[in-house]
Amino acid sequence: MIIFDQTHNTFTLNTKNTSYQMKVTEFGHLLHLYYGEKITDRDVSYLIPNVIRSHESNPSEVGANRVYSLCAYPQEFSSNDAGDYRISSIEVVNTDGSYAFVGKYRSHKIYKGKYRLSTLPTLFAADNEDVETLEIELQDEVTGVSVTLYYGVFAEKDVITRAVKLTNGDKGELRLQKIMSASVDFMTDDFDILHFFGHHYYERRPERQHLNHGVFEIGSTRGSSGHFHNPFAVLCAPEATETNGDAYGFLLMYSGNFELSAEVDGYSQTRVALGINHKQFEFKLAVGESFEAPEAVLTYSKDGFSTLSHNFHNIFRNNACDSKFVNSERPVILNSWEPFRFTFDEEKLLKTAELGKRLGADLFVLDDGWFGQGDFARDHEKAGLGDWTEDPKKLPNGLKGLADKLHAMGLKFGLWFEPEMVNERSNLYKAHPDWCLKVPDRAPSRSRHQLCLDLSRPDVCEYLISAINAVLDQGIIDYVKWDYNRYVCDVYSTYYPQDRQGEIYHRYILGLYRILDGIVKTHPDILFEGCSGGGGRFDGAMLCYHPQIWCSDNTDAQSRLTVQYGTSFAYPVSTMGAHVSACPNKKTKRVFSWETRAAVAMHGTFGYELDPAKMTDEELDACFKQTEIYRKNQRLIFGGDYYRLSAPNDGDIFSAWEFVSKDKSNALVFAVTEDISILDKNYYVHIKGLDPDRNYKVNGDLTLSGKALDKIGLLIPHTVPPFSTFVFELTAE
Ligand code: DGJ
């Protein structure tokens, strides 16, 4: 899997279908040679042109050699202030005030199993899975500062992970100002970049553009990975499609500020780099101290986006979260937020839950509004956050009284928290006003009337762990929705001296992982769902804690088609929270049939977010049947290979997607039309991933070969109302 070739001084990392190659030069620089389709060659350094790039600098140790330039050569971890002017992997200020860092090869280790980081979540090797690690240590010969580059090779899954640990030398204090988790160089240009942008209510919409000369960059400086850009992008050939062409996926396992950039330089070479955003980032390291940069997950597919997504889906379904819920059946949820917001009492909740059973729900979630008392009662957005005890006015019999009654009905009980936040109108704020992020002498900005707790403080983290665990340890909660509803600003912590304020953004995220470890990992029987004003923190690191994440606050079926389509490029359907809500939709005012709303919500962890008391008996019965369809197919939906069968952004006037069992014996296809009339051309949905030589029964009726279903496809009927839904069940004979 990992080959060190002593003759050529190369490292080759092989997965089933890909290779990644690096080379140590005679001067100790680590070059990146190749990433792509599997090769058997042990040294492809011939690809570096033997030309003088005049005006480029040549390191002094190369003597009169004018070809050897760090800016013309492909780098694995680019040096700083040493003649590579492209996006840097590292920026430091040394004790003597210099900025130089030149990492040269010192040693390496290859071992079975997957490295882990001690401060950050990472992917792990599943039981009996063949995974290998390569560690390469680079060191600056003058300062003694070293970086360990980690590579995790998941051979069967065609995934390579990378991470970096920097360790200060013995010369004195070091100021780390930038460190990228991964950087990959290509000797050519002509790439597109596909990335996922959005905002609250409309996350992860795909956008594809050609990379021209210069720097393309996405990122977040909002303290969380955020609604605006996802820490994930695909570099691909301009002709790449779902089924053809080179596609490289780059994903950062980090929930805070990130940057992902791609540069095409003047020689038309391309570099992609991703890591913690270096805005307002400066970490001070004393002699011998270390800093870990988060893990990056890389995959390559020569067959376009479907295979790329399968690689990410397989790894997130098996190697991110060790919760027992990841690969088990998930409950159908009925959530109180959209129907009731803050206005409810025990009687109303129980009546809703009773009807929820008729609807087919397994679990009732009491969302925001259950906590705080008196003046601080959570009857609106302005009070209560931080006071995690029930409001006796709404819950006279306490959480336990409600939970017992729900359990007696045969329903599970879920509860909402927003642990990282506080309202000024709360007992927590009264007792600890200094526990918020706030710049001295400035009034902090509020967002949704709330302030961010300072999770960089260990005392705040320990308090939160004990306050939330006090509720969970009653043993009456089966599910937790972990919400986070603002972005961070006023980033200053009175806990740290003024010269360490550049550490706070990152220390906040370390604190967040600390409290997630202390709450999530100590409650293995509770299903956790992540959330951040919908999908504002939908990232790989969060998936190490939460088997599922609420995808978006937008529950409009048409919008969700786009949000879920975009999300599916990196994240499996089993991680996407998706609910049927009432129509007209609260936000968009649009109306869709129950069938269409259900079909769209089956592209995720299915549930309802409506008041069943407002439904007719027929509607309740119809929904109950939908939950049965979902339950029957949940294994296929969560465990099968997922295919996008349409490209809504490229003018397709239907959305279609498909789940195929790993043994290709059955498949489930959903298609939602926009507006197809008799005046339109014929539209066929081409079914992917089937065995071309087997015959499949379509909805128990027509029999077609896998080949015909792919090459000819199934006709989408004309003249149906806009947003009609078609479901095709395919069973191999
Ligand atoms: C934002 C979430 O995305 C919603 O589902 C809901 O939980 C609200 N917060 C509650 O404040």
PDB file of N, CA and C and ligand atoms in Angstrom, residues 337 367-368 416 448 481 483 485 531 533-534 550 553, ligand 1:
ATOM      1  N   TRP A 337     -40.693  22.196  16.198  1.00  0.00           N
ATOM      2  CA  TRP A 337     -40.279  23.574  15.922  1.00  0.00           C
ATOM      3  C   TRP A 337     -41.187  24.295  14.925  1.00  0.00           C
ATOM      4  N   ASP A 367     -38.324  20.690  20.553  1.00  0.00           N
ATOM      5  CA  ASP A 367     -37.289  21.603  20.065  1.00  0.00           C
ATOM      6  C   ASP A 367     -37.154  22.776  21.032  1.00  0.00           C
ATOM      7  N   ASP A 368     -36.650  23.878  20.550  1.00  0.00           N
ATOM      8  CA  ASP A 368     -36.399  25.089  21.334  1.00  0.00           C
ATOM      9  C   ASP A 368     -37.635  25.477  22.171  1.00  0.00           C
ATOM     10  N   TRP A 416     -33.976  19.425  22.405  1.00  0.00           N
ATOM     11  CA  TRP A 416     -33.117  20.416  21.737  1.00  0.00           C
ATOM     12  C   TRP A 416     -32.228  21.116  22.751  1.00  0.00           C
ATOM     13  N   ARG A 448     -29.389  37.004  16.718  1.00  0.00           N
ATOM     14  CA  ARG A 448     -30.571  36.339  17.267  1.00  0.00           C
ATOM     15  C   ARG A 448     -30.658  36.583  18.781  1.00  0.00           C
ATOM     16  N   LYS A 481     -30.894  17.157  19.746  1.00  0.00           N
ATOM     17  CA  LYS A 481     -30.588  18.028  18.606  1.00  0.00           C
ATOM     18  C   LYS A 481     -29.665  19.123  19.131  1.00  0.00           C
ATOM     19  N   ASP A 483     -27.899  22.374  18.533  1.00  0.00           N
ATOM     20  CA  ASP A 483     -28.043  23.509  17.616  1.00  0.00           C
ATOM     21  C   ASP A 483     -26.972  24.564  17.887  1.00  0.00           C
ATOM     22  N   ASN A 485     -26.741  28.734  16.627  1.00  0.00           N
ATOM     23  CA  ASN A 485     -27.488  29.669  15.777  1.00  0.00           C
ATOM     24  C   ASN A 485     -26.903  31.057  15.609  1.00  0.00           C
ATOM     25  N   CYS A 531     -26.821  20.498  14.161  1.00  0.00           N
ATOM     26  CA  CYS A 531     -27.660  21.514  13.535  1.00  0.00           C
ATOM     27  C   CYS A 531     -26.953  22.847  13.738  1.00  0.00           C
ATOM     28  N   GLY A 533     -28.594  26.457  12.707  1.00  0.00           N
ATOM     29  CA  GLY A 533     -29.514  27.232  11.882  1.00  0.00           C
ATOM     30  C   GLY A 533     -29.725  26.482  10.587  1.00  0.00           C
ATOM     31  N   GLY A 534     -30.136  25.222  10.715  1.00  0.00           N
ATOM     32  CA  GLY A 534     -30.159  24.331   9.558  1.00  0.00           C
ATOM     33  C   GLY A 534     -28.772  23.753   9.366  1.00  0.00           C
ATOM     34  N   TRP A 550     -29.021  18.228  10.664  1.00  0.00           N
ATOM     35  CA  TRP A 550     -30.173  18.880  10.043  1.00  0.00           C
ATOM     36  C   TRP A 550     -29.654  19.688   8.840  1.00  0.00           C
ATOM     37  N   ASP A 553     -32.753  24.791   7.335  1.00  0.00           N
ATOM     38  CA  ASP A 553     -34.027  25.246   7.905  1.00  0.00           C
ATOM     39  C   ASP A 553     -35.072  25.409   6.817  1.00  0.00           C
TER      40      ASP A 553
HETATM   41  C1  DGJ B   1     -32.526  26.509  14.179  1.00  0.00           C
HETATM   42  C2  DGJ B   1     -32.806  25.108  13.760  1.00  0.00           C
HETATM   43  O1  DGJ B   1     -32.279  24.848  12.512  1.00  0.00           O
HETATM   44  C3  DGJ B   1     -34.308  24.874  13.806  1.00  0.00           C
HETATM   45  O2  DGJ B   1     -34.618  23.598  13.323  1.00  0.00           O
HETATM   46  C4  DGJ B   1     -34.775  25.061  15.202  1.00  0.00           C
HETATM   47  O3  DGJ B   1     -34.210  24.079  16.025  1.00  0.00           O
HETATM   48  C5  DGJ B   1     -34.420  26.451  15.686  1.00  0.00           C
HETATM   49  N1  DGJ B   1     -33.021  26.727  15.503  1.00  0.00           N
HETATM   50  C6  DGJ B   1     -34.774  26.631  17.138  1.00  0.00           C
HETATM   51  O4  DGJ B   1     -34.351  27.804  17.648  1.00  0.00           O
END
